[in-house]
XYZ file of C-alpha atoms in Angstrom:
666
model
C 0.000 0.000 0.000
C 1.386 3.372 -1.013
C 4.548 1.776 -2.289
C 4.524 3.789 -5.513
C 4.550 7.069 -3.589
C 7.399 5.747 -1.458
C 9.284 4.711 -4.600
C 8.685 8.173 -6.068
C 10.067 9.962 -3.009
C 13.025 7.570 -2.976
C 13.741 8.317 -6.644
C 13.623 12.060 -5.967
C 16.054 11.653 -3.056
C 18.457 9.645 -5.221
C 18.072 12.224 -7.983
C 19.148 14.955 -5.585
C 22.165 12.961 -4.410
C 23.264 12.340 -7.999
C 23.862 16.063 -8.246
C 27.152 15.553 -6.433
C 28.622 14.009 -9.567
C 31.296 16.556 -10.455
C 30.626 16.689 -14.197
C 27.774 19.130 -14.904
C 26.176 17.271 -17.797
C 26.428 13.898 -16.091
C 24.870 15.177 -12.857
C 22.033 17.021 -14.612
C 21.177 14.145 -16.933
C 21.299 11.544 -14.160
C 19.229 13.628 -11.745
C 16.682 14.478 -14.459
C 16.382 10.784 -15.272
C 15.670 9.959 -11.610
C 13.095 12.767 -11.537
C 11.509 11.090 -14.563
C 11.414 7.756 -12.699
C 9.904 9.445 -9.643
C 7.224 11.138 -11.745
C 6.320 7.840 -13.415
C 6.030 6.284 -9.944
C 3.543 9.023 -9.018
C 1.442 7.974 -12.018
C 1.674 4.392 -10.759
C 0.290 5.589 -7.417
C -2.571 7.339 -9.216
C -3.560 4.105 -10.939
C -3.238 2.138 -7.690
C -5.535 4.503 -5.778
C -8.016 4.681 -8.666
C -8.315 0.875 -8.697
C -8.068 0.127 -4.960
C -9.438 3.296 -3.348
C -7.963 5.903 -0.939
C -4.972 5.015 1.234
C -3.847 6.034 4.708
C -0.278 5.204 5.651
C 2.987 6.526 7.030
C 6.070 7.151 4.883
C 9.308 8.105 6.649
C 7.064 8.710 9.715
C 5.063 11.302 7.781
C 1.274 10.734 7.982
C -0.091 10.271 4.452
C -3.707 10.232 3.273
C -4.105 9.747 -0.480
C -7.720 10.660 -1.162
C -9.572 10.847 -4.449
C -8.822 14.594 -4.486
C -5.130 13.950 -3.810
C -5.147 11.528 -6.707
C -6.200 14.243 -9.167
C -3.244 16.400 -8.203
C -0.793 13.492 -8.147
C -1.931 12.861 -11.731
C -1.142 16.466 -12.648
C 2.277 16.447 -10.944
C 3.100 13.044 -12.440
C 2.228 13.983 -16.032
C 3.980 17.359 -15.958
C 6.976 15.974 -14.039
C 7.397 13.109 -16.517
C 7.390 15.348 -19.603
C 9.486 18.161 -18.092
C 12.097 15.805 -16.601
C 12.538 13.926 -19.867
C 12.803 17.269 -21.678
C 15.356 18.619 -19.168
C 17.845 15.814 -19.882
C 18.966 17.706 -23.005
C 17.542 21.201 -22.409
C 19.566 21.945 -19.255
C 22.772 21.750 -21.321
C 22.299 25.432 -22.182
C 23.105 26.324 -18.555
C 26.398 24.408 -18.476
C 28.336 27.645 -18.020
C 26.965 27.913 -14.461
C 28.728 24.670 -13.566
C 26.250 24.052 -10.748
C 24.585 20.829 -11.699
C 24.293 19.881 -8.044
C 22.125 22.940 -7.350
C 19.693 21.985 -10.093
C 19.664 18.314 -9.111
C 18.847 18.952 -5.466
C 16.407 21.819 -6.046
C 14.500 20.221 -8.938
C 14.013 16.848 -7.266
C 13.096 18.551 -4.007
C 10.575 20.678 -5.894
C 8.780 17.642 -7.306
C 8.937 15.708 -4.030
C 7.610 18.622 -1.972
C 4.617 19.080 -4.297
C 3.803 15.379 -4.012
C 3.929 15.696 -0.222
C 1.773 18.834 -0.123
C -1.120 17.015 -1.809
C -0.818 13.810 0.247
C 0.201 14.668 3.840
C -2.504 14.383 6.483
C -1.283 17.022 8.918
C -1.340 20.811 8.879
C 2.201 20.839 10.265
C 3.615 18.716 7.445
C 1.508 20.586 4.897
C 3.132 23.899 5.843
C 6.610 22.348 5.976
C 6.199 20.770 2.527
C 4.756 24.021 1.166
C 7.761 26.010 2.368
C 10.120 23.419 0.908
C 8.280 23.774 -2.417
C 8.649 27.567 -2.312
C 12.336 27.470 -1.339
C 13.319 24.949 -4.011
C 11.405 26.807 -6.738
C 13.084 30.064 -5.657
C 16.511 28.464 -6.099
C 15.565 27.179 -9.551
C 14.323 30.588 -10.707
C 17.770 32.213 -10.370
C 19.662 29.195 -11.729
C 20.910 31.138 -14.772
C 22.632 33.623 -12.399
C 21.843 36.536 -14.727
C 21.248 39.762 -12.820
C 17.668 40.231 -14.038
C 16.815 36.619 -13.219
C 18.316 36.820 -9.733
C 16.347 39.994 -9.015
C 13.157 38.311 -10.250
C 13.803 35.343 -7.959
C 14.363 37.597 -4.939
C 11.102 39.440 -5.603
C 9.328 36.104 -6.010
C 10.670 34.790 -2.722
C 9.873 37.972 -0.820
C 6.354 37.961 -2.248
C 5.874 34.346 -1.207
C 7.356 35.071 2.212
C 4.868 37.828 2.969
C 1.813 36.473 1.142
C 2.401 32.740 1.658
C 4.675 31.952 4.584
C 3.288 34.431 7.099
C -0.410 33.628 6.434
C 0.283 29.875 6.474
C 2.158 30.016 9.773
C -0.586 32.153 11.283
C -3.127 29.601 10.054
C -0.984 26.843 11.571
C -0.971 28.739 14.864
C -4.753 29.109 14.676
C -5.128 25.373 14.078
C -2.804 24.640 17.016
C -4.882 26.874 19.294
C -7.986 24.902 18.293
C -6.605 21.379 18.838
C -4.083 22.187 21.595
C -1.267 19.901 20.460
C 1.089 19.397 17.526
C 0.287 15.697 17.684
C -3.348 16.467 16.878
C -2.830 18.661 13.822
C -4.324 16.087 11.471
C -6.918 17.478 9.082
C -9.706 15.388 10.661
C -8.983 16.847 14.123
C -8.887 20.392 12.745
C -12.208 19.875 10.929
C -13.797 18.607 14.154
C -12.475 21.567 16.143
C -13.595 24.072 13.497
C -17.126 22.640 13.521
C -17.664 24.026 17.031
C -15.366 27.048 16.759
C -16.709 30.636 16.791
C -17.567 32.165 13.432
C -14.774 34.746 13.633
C -12.184 31.983 14.127
C -13.388 30.236 10.975
C -13.264 33.505 9.049
C -9.705 34.252 10.192
C -8.495 30.718 9.438
C -10.120 30.640 5.985
C -8.986 34.201 5.198
C -5.345 33.450 5.972
C -5.413 30.338 3.802
C -7.139 32.174 0.965
C -4.419 34.831 0.886
C -1.724 32.146 0.659
C -3.477 30.154 -2.060
C -4.404 33.217 -4.106
C -0.797 34.392 -4.043
C 0.613 31.033 -5.137
C -1.991 30.655 -7.901
C -1.438 34.201 -9.208
C -5.024 35.291 -8.608
C -5.715 39.036 -8.931
C -4.538 41.175 -7.146
C -1.578 38.921 -6.236
C -0.512 38.158 -9.819
C 2.280 40.721 -10.115
C 5.097 38.217 -9.455
C 4.135 35.631 -12.106
C 5.360 37.056 -15.437
C 8.954 37.845 -14.451
C 9.334 34.673 -12.376
C 8.272 32.356 -15.195
C 10.417 34.305 -17.654
C 13.501 34.015 -15.440
C 13.301 30.310 -14.602
C 14.722 27.627 -16.910
C 11.876 26.796 -19.283
C 11.504 23.212 -18.065
C 11.091 24.622 -14.552
C 8.608 27.245 -15.784
C 6.572 24.375 -17.237
C 6.433 22.655 -13.842
C 5.639 25.878 -11.990
C 2.816 26.808 -14.368
C 1.603 23.264 -14.913
C 1.828 21.794 -11.407
C 2.755 24.314 -8.692
C -0.220 26.585 -9.393
C -2.527 23.562 -9.067
C -1.155 22.801 -5.614
C -2.736 26.095 -4.508
C -6.040 24.826 -5.938
C -5.640 21.671 -3.859
C -5.257 23.859 -0.762
C -8.397 25.805 -1.674
C -10.459 22.617 -2.011
C -9.071 20.591 0.902
C -8.193 23.192 3.543
C -10.765 25.901 2.863
C -13.750 24.112 1.320
C -13.563 20.768 3.147
C -12.118 21.844 6.517
C -13.853 25.168 7.070
C -16.853 24.681 4.812
C -18.370 26.917 2.181
C -21.242 29.322 1.729
C -22.942 30.948 -1.211
C -21.101 34.228 -0.498
C -17.692 32.551 -0.381
C -18.426 30.661 -3.602
C -19.508 33.835 -5.377
C -16.345 35.592 -4.171
C -14.135 32.793 -5.522
C -16.021 32.755 -8.837
C -15.777 36.539 -9.248
C -12.066 36.480 -8.421
C -11.734 33.860 -11.126
C -13.690 35.949 -13.652
C -11.581 39.040 -12.934
C -8.356 37.036 -13.089
C -9.138 35.338 -16.407
C -9.888 38.757 -17.896
C -6.800 40.549 -16.577
C -4.376 37.725 -17.331
C -5.582 37.130 -20.875
C -5.735 40.793 -21.903
C -2.218 41.381 -20.564
C -0.989 38.368 -22.524
C -2.506 39.854 -25.680
C -0.005 42.720 -25.721
C 3.082 40.740 -24.615
C 6.001 40.170 -27.015
C 8.141 37.837 -24.888
C 6.989 34.237 -25.367
C 7.533 33.149 -21.759
C 5.901 36.249 -20.296
C 2.968 35.781 -22.692
C 2.545 32.204 -21.459
C 2.890 33.378 -17.853
C 0.043 35.857 -18.254
C -2.060 33.125 -19.817
C -1.322 30.986 -16.760
C -2.903 33.742 -14.701
C -5.877 33.822 -17.067
C -6.386 30.051 -17.141
C -6.223 29.829 -13.351
C -9.102 32.311 -13.453
C -11.175 29.792 -15.451
C -10.362 27.107 -12.884
C -11.317 29.269 -9.891
C -14.531 30.263 -11.667
C -15.516 26.591 -11.963
C -14.608 25.807 -8.351
C -16.429 28.952 -7.197
C -19.603 27.808 -8.965
C -19.362 24.543 -7.053
C -18.728 26.244 -3.711
C -21.700 28.558 -4.247
C -24.277 26.038 -5.471
C -23.526 22.666 -3.841
C -24.701 23.855 -0.368
C -28.084 24.786 -1.894
C -28.935 21.134 -2.576
C -31.239 19.682 -5.211
C -30.840 20.532 -8.875
C -28.565 23.497 -8.116
C -26.195 21.204 -6.207
C -25.914 19.032 -9.323
C -25.043 22.098 -11.403
C -22.544 23.167 -8.744
C -20.933 19.718 -8.839
C -20.656 20.080 -12.616
C -18.910 23.450 -12.191
C -16.446 22.049 -9.644
C -15.794 19.021 -11.861
C -15.219 21.328 -14.845
C -12.785 23.392 -12.750
C -10.769 20.276 -11.858
C -10.948 19.073 -15.462
C -9.583 22.392 -16.663
C -6.834 22.227 -14.028
C -5.626 18.970 -15.596
C -6.068 20.280 -19.133
C -4.239 23.507 -18.341
C -1.371 21.570 -16.765
C -1.019 19.610 -20.010
C -1.326 22.307 -22.676
C 0.468 25.058 -20.738
C 3.438 22.818 -19.915
C 3.532 21.796 -23.573
C 3.588 25.448 -24.647
C 6.435 26.281 -22.268
C 8.433 23.312 -23.550
C 7.857 24.485 -27.128
C 9.092 27.965 -26.189
C 12.122 26.356 -24.559
C 12.833 24.386 -27.725
C 12.884 27.635 -29.701
C 15.161 29.152 -27.062
C 17.433 26.097 -27.224
C 18.000 26.565 -30.973
C 17.839 30.357 -31.381
C 18.903 31.685 -27.976
C 15.855 33.914 -27.570
C 12.154 33.859 -26.696
C 11.508 37.396 -27.933
C 8.738 37.142 -30.520
C 9.968 40.305 -32.255
C 13.172 38.494 -33.230
C 11.656 35.170 -34.318
C 10.028 33.820 -37.468
C 10.101 31.090 -40.086
C 10.961 28.280 -37.653
C 8.090 26.065 -38.776
C 10.120 24.898 -41.797
C 13.103 23.842 -39.692
C 11.447 22.682 -36.443
C 8.374 20.943 -37.852
C 7.662 18.643 -34.891
C 8.075 21.423 -32.353
C 5.826 23.647 -34.465
C 3.121 20.966 -34.666
C 3.252 20.357 -30.904
C 2.948 24.107 -30.310
C -0.027 24.218 -32.704
C -1.845 21.447 -30.816
C -1.283 23.161 -27.471
C -2.221 26.594 -28.863
C -5.544 25.273 -30.150
C -6.124 23.508 -26.825
C -5.622 26.615 -24.676
C -7.860 28.625 -27.014
C -10.676 26.118 -26.467
C -10.855 24.900 -30.064
C -12.411 21.430 -30.482
C -11.445 18.606 -30.592
C -8.628 19.485 -28.183
C -8.944 19.059 -24.422
C -9.279 22.743 -23.513
C -12.642 22.966 -25.281
C -14.470 20.371 -23.180
C -13.532 21.721 -19.747
C -14.212 25.332 -20.772
C -17.529 24.330 -22.328
C -18.622 22.587 -19.101
C -17.720 25.729 -17.107
C -19.928 27.765 -19.454
C -22.770 25.250 -19.117
C -22.643 25.267 -15.308
C -22.579 29.075 -15.215
C -25.439 29.463 -17.695
C -27.637 26.930 -15.881
C -26.894 28.246 -12.378
C -29.883 30.647 -12.432
C -27.561 33.165 -10.805
C -26.800 36.457 -12.567
C -23.220 36.786 -11.263
C -22.244 33.217 -12.125
C -23.879 33.443 -15.543
C -22.088 36.738 -16.200
C -18.779 35.137 -15.191
C -19.381 32.284 -17.644
C -20.310 34.738 -20.412
C -17.141 36.756 -19.743
C -15.090 33.547 -19.839
C -16.554 32.639 -23.241
C -15.725 36.100 -24.610
C -12.163 35.979 -23.270
C -11.575 32.666 -25.055
C -11.686 34.653 -28.298
C -8.928 36.914 -26.952
C -6.944 33.787 -26.025
C -7.213 32.527 -29.599
C -6.083 35.916 -30.912
C -3.106 35.873 -28.576
C -1.978 32.454 -29.771
C -2.332 33.425 -33.403
C 0.441 35.890 -32.557
C 2.393 33.394 -30.427
C 2.388 30.733 -33.119
C 2.518 32.926 -36.212
C 5.478 35.075 -35.183
C 7.639 32.073 -34.263
C 6.758 29.459 -36.842
C 5.114 31.347 -39.682
C 6.750 33.104 -42.601
C 10.374 32.792 -43.604
C 13.518 34.337 -42.082
C 16.935 33.814 -43.610
C 18.708 34.327 -40.292
C 17.278 31.006 -39.065
C 17.815 28.979 -42.251
C 20.362 26.716 -40.507
C 18.252 26.004 -37.409
C 17.664 22.302 -36.697
C 15.097 20.390 -34.681
C 15.805 19.848 -30.984
C 17.134 16.537 -29.552
C 14.830 13.537 -29.257
C 14.264 13.737 -25.501
C 13.047 17.313 -25.849
C 10.694 16.351 -28.666
C 9.335 13.402 -26.718
C 8.710 15.598 -23.684
C 6.717 18.013 -25.847
C 4.753 15.284 -27.585
C 3.757 13.439 -24.431
C 1.804 16.576 -23.564
C 0.746 17.655 -27.062
C -0.548 14.158 -27.773
C -2.594 14.207 -24.575
C -4.323 17.428 -25.636
C -5.820 15.535 -28.573
C -6.313 12.175 -26.821
C -8.250 13.677 -23.895
C -10.130 16.022 -26.217
C -11.411 13.148 -28.350
C -11.746 10.574 -25.556
C -12.458 12.525 -22.333
C -13.617 9.321 -20.653
C -9.954 8.380 -20.216
C -9.680 10.811 -17.278
C -13.196 11.630 -16.079
C -13.215 8.660 -13.705
C -10.246 10.049 -11.775
C -11.481 13.649 -11.945
C -15.099 13.284 -10.823
C -14.494 13.572 -7.084
C -17.569 15.813 -6.674
C -19.929 13.159 -8.088
C -21.124 15.456 -10.859
C -23.978 13.851 -12.851
C -22.095 14.018 -16.142
C -22.864 11.749 -19.039
C -19.636 10.475 -20.473
C -18.527 7.598 -22.606
C -16.485 6.801 -25.646
C -18.539 9.007 -27.962
C -20.002 11.820 -25.867
C -19.747 13.944 -22.752
C -22.154 16.464 -21.264
C -24.743 17.355 -18.653
C -28.469 16.695 -18.932
C -29.590 17.267 -22.497
C -26.501 19.327 -23.365
C -24.159 16.804 -24.973
C -21.063 16.987 -27.191
C -19.604 14.130 -29.197
C -15.855 14.657 -29.801
C -15.605 11.555 -31.982
C -18.487 12.654 -34.220
C -16.941 16.136 -34.416
C -13.604 14.680 -35.554
C -15.320 12.576 -38.212
C -17.284 15.552 -39.570
C -14.167 17.767 -39.462
C -12.168 15.170 -41.385
C -14.890 14.933 -44.055
C -14.975 18.749 -44.343
C -11.190 19.018 -44.701
C -11.118 16.243 -47.301
C -13.921 17.948 -49.254
C -12.093 21.285 -49.229
C -8.854 19.613 -50.316
C -10.488 17.846 -53.245
C -12.384 20.985 -54.239
C -9.457 23.394 -54.310
C -6.582 20.945 -54.983
C -3.744 23.105 -53.560
C -0.439 23.023 -55.399
C 2.841 22.471 -53.588
C 6.434 23.222 -54.417
C 5.935 26.620 -56.052
C 7.697 29.572 -54.439
C 7.628 33.279 -55.177
C 9.398 36.213 -53.589
C 7.237 38.838 -51.874
C 6.681 42.075 -53.774
C 8.916 44.806 -52.321
C 7.249 47.729 -54.159
C 10.410 48.319 -56.146
C 12.737 49.042 -53.252
C 16.115 47.367 -52.887
C 17.028 48.478 -49.355
C 14.611 46.346 -47.322
C 15.696 43.132 -45.655
C 13.339 40.307 -46.634
C 13.295 39.161 -43.005
C 11.366 42.341 -42.236
C 8.485 41.511 -44.610
C 6.157 40.551 -41.796
C 3.934 41.868 -39.035
C 6.003 42.029 -35.894
C 4.645 40.820 -32.570
C 4.107 44.310 -31.199
C 2.028 45.327 -34.202
C -0.457 42.435 -34.166
C -3.161 44.045 -32.023
C -1.834 47.535 -31.464
C -5.086 49.203 -32.557
C -7.100 46.987 -30.250
C -4.741 47.751 -27.372
C -5.236 51.457 -28.001
C -9.020 51.009 -27.733
C -8.751 49.460 -24.260
C -5.844 51.590 -23.124
C -7.769 52.726 -20.046
C -8.000 49.087 -18.878
C -4.249 48.655 -19.197
C -3.566 51.920 -17.376
C -5.860 50.924 -14.517
C -4.318 47.447 -14.273
C -0.795 48.850 -14.547
C -1.538 50.860 -11.426
C -2.254 47.639 -9.517
C 0.971 46.109 -10.820
C 2.832 49.224 -9.757
C 1.401 48.994 -6.237
C 2.356 45.329 -5.869
C 5.837 45.777 -7.269
C 6.244 48.935 -5.174
C 5.508 47.043 -1.976
C 8.095 44.403 -2.875
C 10.600 47.100 -3.869
C 10.320 48.810 -0.497
C 10.671 45.511 1.333
C 13.872 44.867 -0.645
C 15.075 48.370 0.208
C 14.423 47.745 3.893
C 16.466 44.555 3.745
C 19.264 46.341 1.894
C 19.275 49.137 4.458
C 19.691 46.693 7.323
C 22.333 44.699 5.445
C 24.292 47.801 4.413
C 24.356 49.010 8.007
C 26.072 45.828 9.178
C 28.416 45.750 6.186
C 29.592 49.281 6.987
C 30.251 48.667 10.673
C 32.237 45.474 10.066
C 34.628 45.566 7.129
C 33.765 48.126 4.477
C 32.783 51.460 5.983
C 32.822 53.276 2.616
C 30.928 50.656 0.582
C 27.639 51.787 -0.909
C 24.916 49.131 -0.780
C 22.120 50.351 -3.012
C 21.120 47.246 -5.007
C 21.092 43.490 -4.576
C 24.113 43.303 -6.874
C 26.090 45.554 -4.511
C 25.256 43.268 -1.619
C 26.222 40.138 -3.537
C 29.657 41.630 -4.289
C 30.331 42.108 -0.584
C 31.967 39.594 1.675
C 28.755 38.701 3.486
C 25.193 38.432 2.162
C 23.164 37.977 5.319
C 22.458 40.515 8.014
C 22.488 37.881 10.760
C 26.027 36.843 9.807
C 27.131 40.461 9.917
C 25.645 40.777 13.407
C 27.803 37.912 14.644
C 31.077 39.194 13.158
C 31.637 42.101 15.597
C 30.645 39.879 18.519
C 33.173 37.234 17.539
C 35.879 39.889 17.202
C 34.929 41.350 20.547
C 35.214 37.953 22.222
C 38.597 37.290 20.619
C 39.949 40.631 21.826
C 38.510 40.031 25.264
C 40.169 36.612 25.426
C 43.540 38.201 24.669
C 43.166 41.122 27.075
C 41.319 39.459 29.919
C 42.437 35.835 29.953
C 41.212 35.285 33.495
C 37.547 36.050 32.855
C 35.263 33.003 32.773
C 33.288 31.899 29.726
C 29.971 32.663 31.380
C 30.942 36.313 31.668
C 31.660 36.449 27.946
C 28.208 35.051 27.217
C 26.640 37.789 29.343
C 28.725 40.469 27.606
C 27.781 39.025 24.198
C 24.100 39.179 25.063
C 24.499 42.790 26.171
C 26.172 43.675 22.878
C 23.442 41.919 20.882
C 20.831 43.814 22.848
C 22.619 47.090 22.197
C 22.819 46.411 18.447
C 19.110 45.553 18.287
C 18.298 48.678 20.298
C 20.295 50.865 17.907
C 18.473 49.359 14.934
C 15.083 49.923 16.507
C 15.826 53.559 17.282
C 17.123 54.131 13.758
């Protein structure tokens, strides 16, 4: 029982230890391979639980409870981890100059292991510990390139998570401890029992703290300001895991710790749904104007998480009402979980495609790319599948989950939920427009500068196609995953040929057949000719570079962006506020650090940026505090050899107190 999860954790541990192989490539490839094995073991655990039912056990003395809900998220982590780890075997070669394979090996395997623990542990204490391990390891991976901009992005990410994740989670842990009275009783069942009889304000505080943490990790508005730069900075295989799996861990927390432990109400459900509707709008419209491929995908991660929270919010609002509305609510929650899986698949695939382009061209700037479809045909086709999936185009998987969210919103008989579903349907058109730009600027047209570009190595292609293939497989045969996903007992009708709710049914197989007949008819009617080429007309000029005969990424929707400029200005203000808060926190840290640097070794050093601090002898303020104390003790030992050790301890404490007092007064 639970042996697959134990095997997975063991593989991740071995993968981390393999990082100590001195050769960079050998350590990265070996550790990535063990991460692949661990991810496959997670999928084995998913199958085991699906066949044999939930499991309660102890692994390394950690209490584990693999529920049906846990199984959904293990499936997500397993699929994304498998594809990304296989992909990373070759992709991580581009970071060989760092020479720190051991950092990647330990951090990446820890990242995957910690996510698996977050969704399976049966104790609030271990949940928070695993969550912090997940945040720390992802922070290390974000600045792996060691470029200044990437390091700064990672610091801002970690500070954001510290204030919006760590502090609320520890306060929630303290609240849970005050309810049960013992660390030994911090199991979720004990907390749920204690909350059932707790005062209303205690429930509100506990749920509010958790909501802040989960909103921040999922990038829900207004806590989305960290996402774009973080996903841009991280190695692309890591970005795929962060967008595909880490964001979903926050969804797990929302369902298990907020919904199931505290309970839900109509008001809370409406709030979650509206947050989702706002987030899907903001994220998608920001992606529409982006010209960096990874930032564009990051903004779409924000937008797609909005769809997921909308579906879950519909469930939280309607299930408590009972009757027919409860069935519609269960459909919404099921659709939200379904879209979480679908988003994990197509968004990870898109990031891996962007990484493949980066691997061969050295850039992800859409303004500089073009014509790659001729030279990277398999990458281009995988990107096309995933682009159609995220846009909700049938028969790919993104259509079915989005369509079920629309259905649940329309049939909810609630104006706010119906409006959220209508807004989601409209924004899908903007998503399609955005990916016309994403795909067209990279793979469309012809650019001479990339005429010698070749396809990426086989492991990278296989990683992309595991995911791209699933977008079509699940889209045509949704019954392959609905059994694992339907933890809310939604009354869906699904089978080999159809899926739907009540009388609203869709047949993916029939759609594919009709689409194939239509395409064949068009082909036979128009009989396109191949092999003929013609140069574009240059209006008689001889000074233009043919590579410039195209619409650049910035110009795709510039007129549209001008029409909604007020929206962007209003949203930019929110981004400015969030980034401003983080900037001032960084400044406060730098001020404290610079104070200690000046009083120890370098009195004339100016510490104004993180780079200045990194160039110094010491990075941490606490280490700088200890330096003068150690020197003081050494001098005292030389001058006053007869004084006892206890006296030195007292003197040291006095000095520490004086230093703290000086800081407080300053």
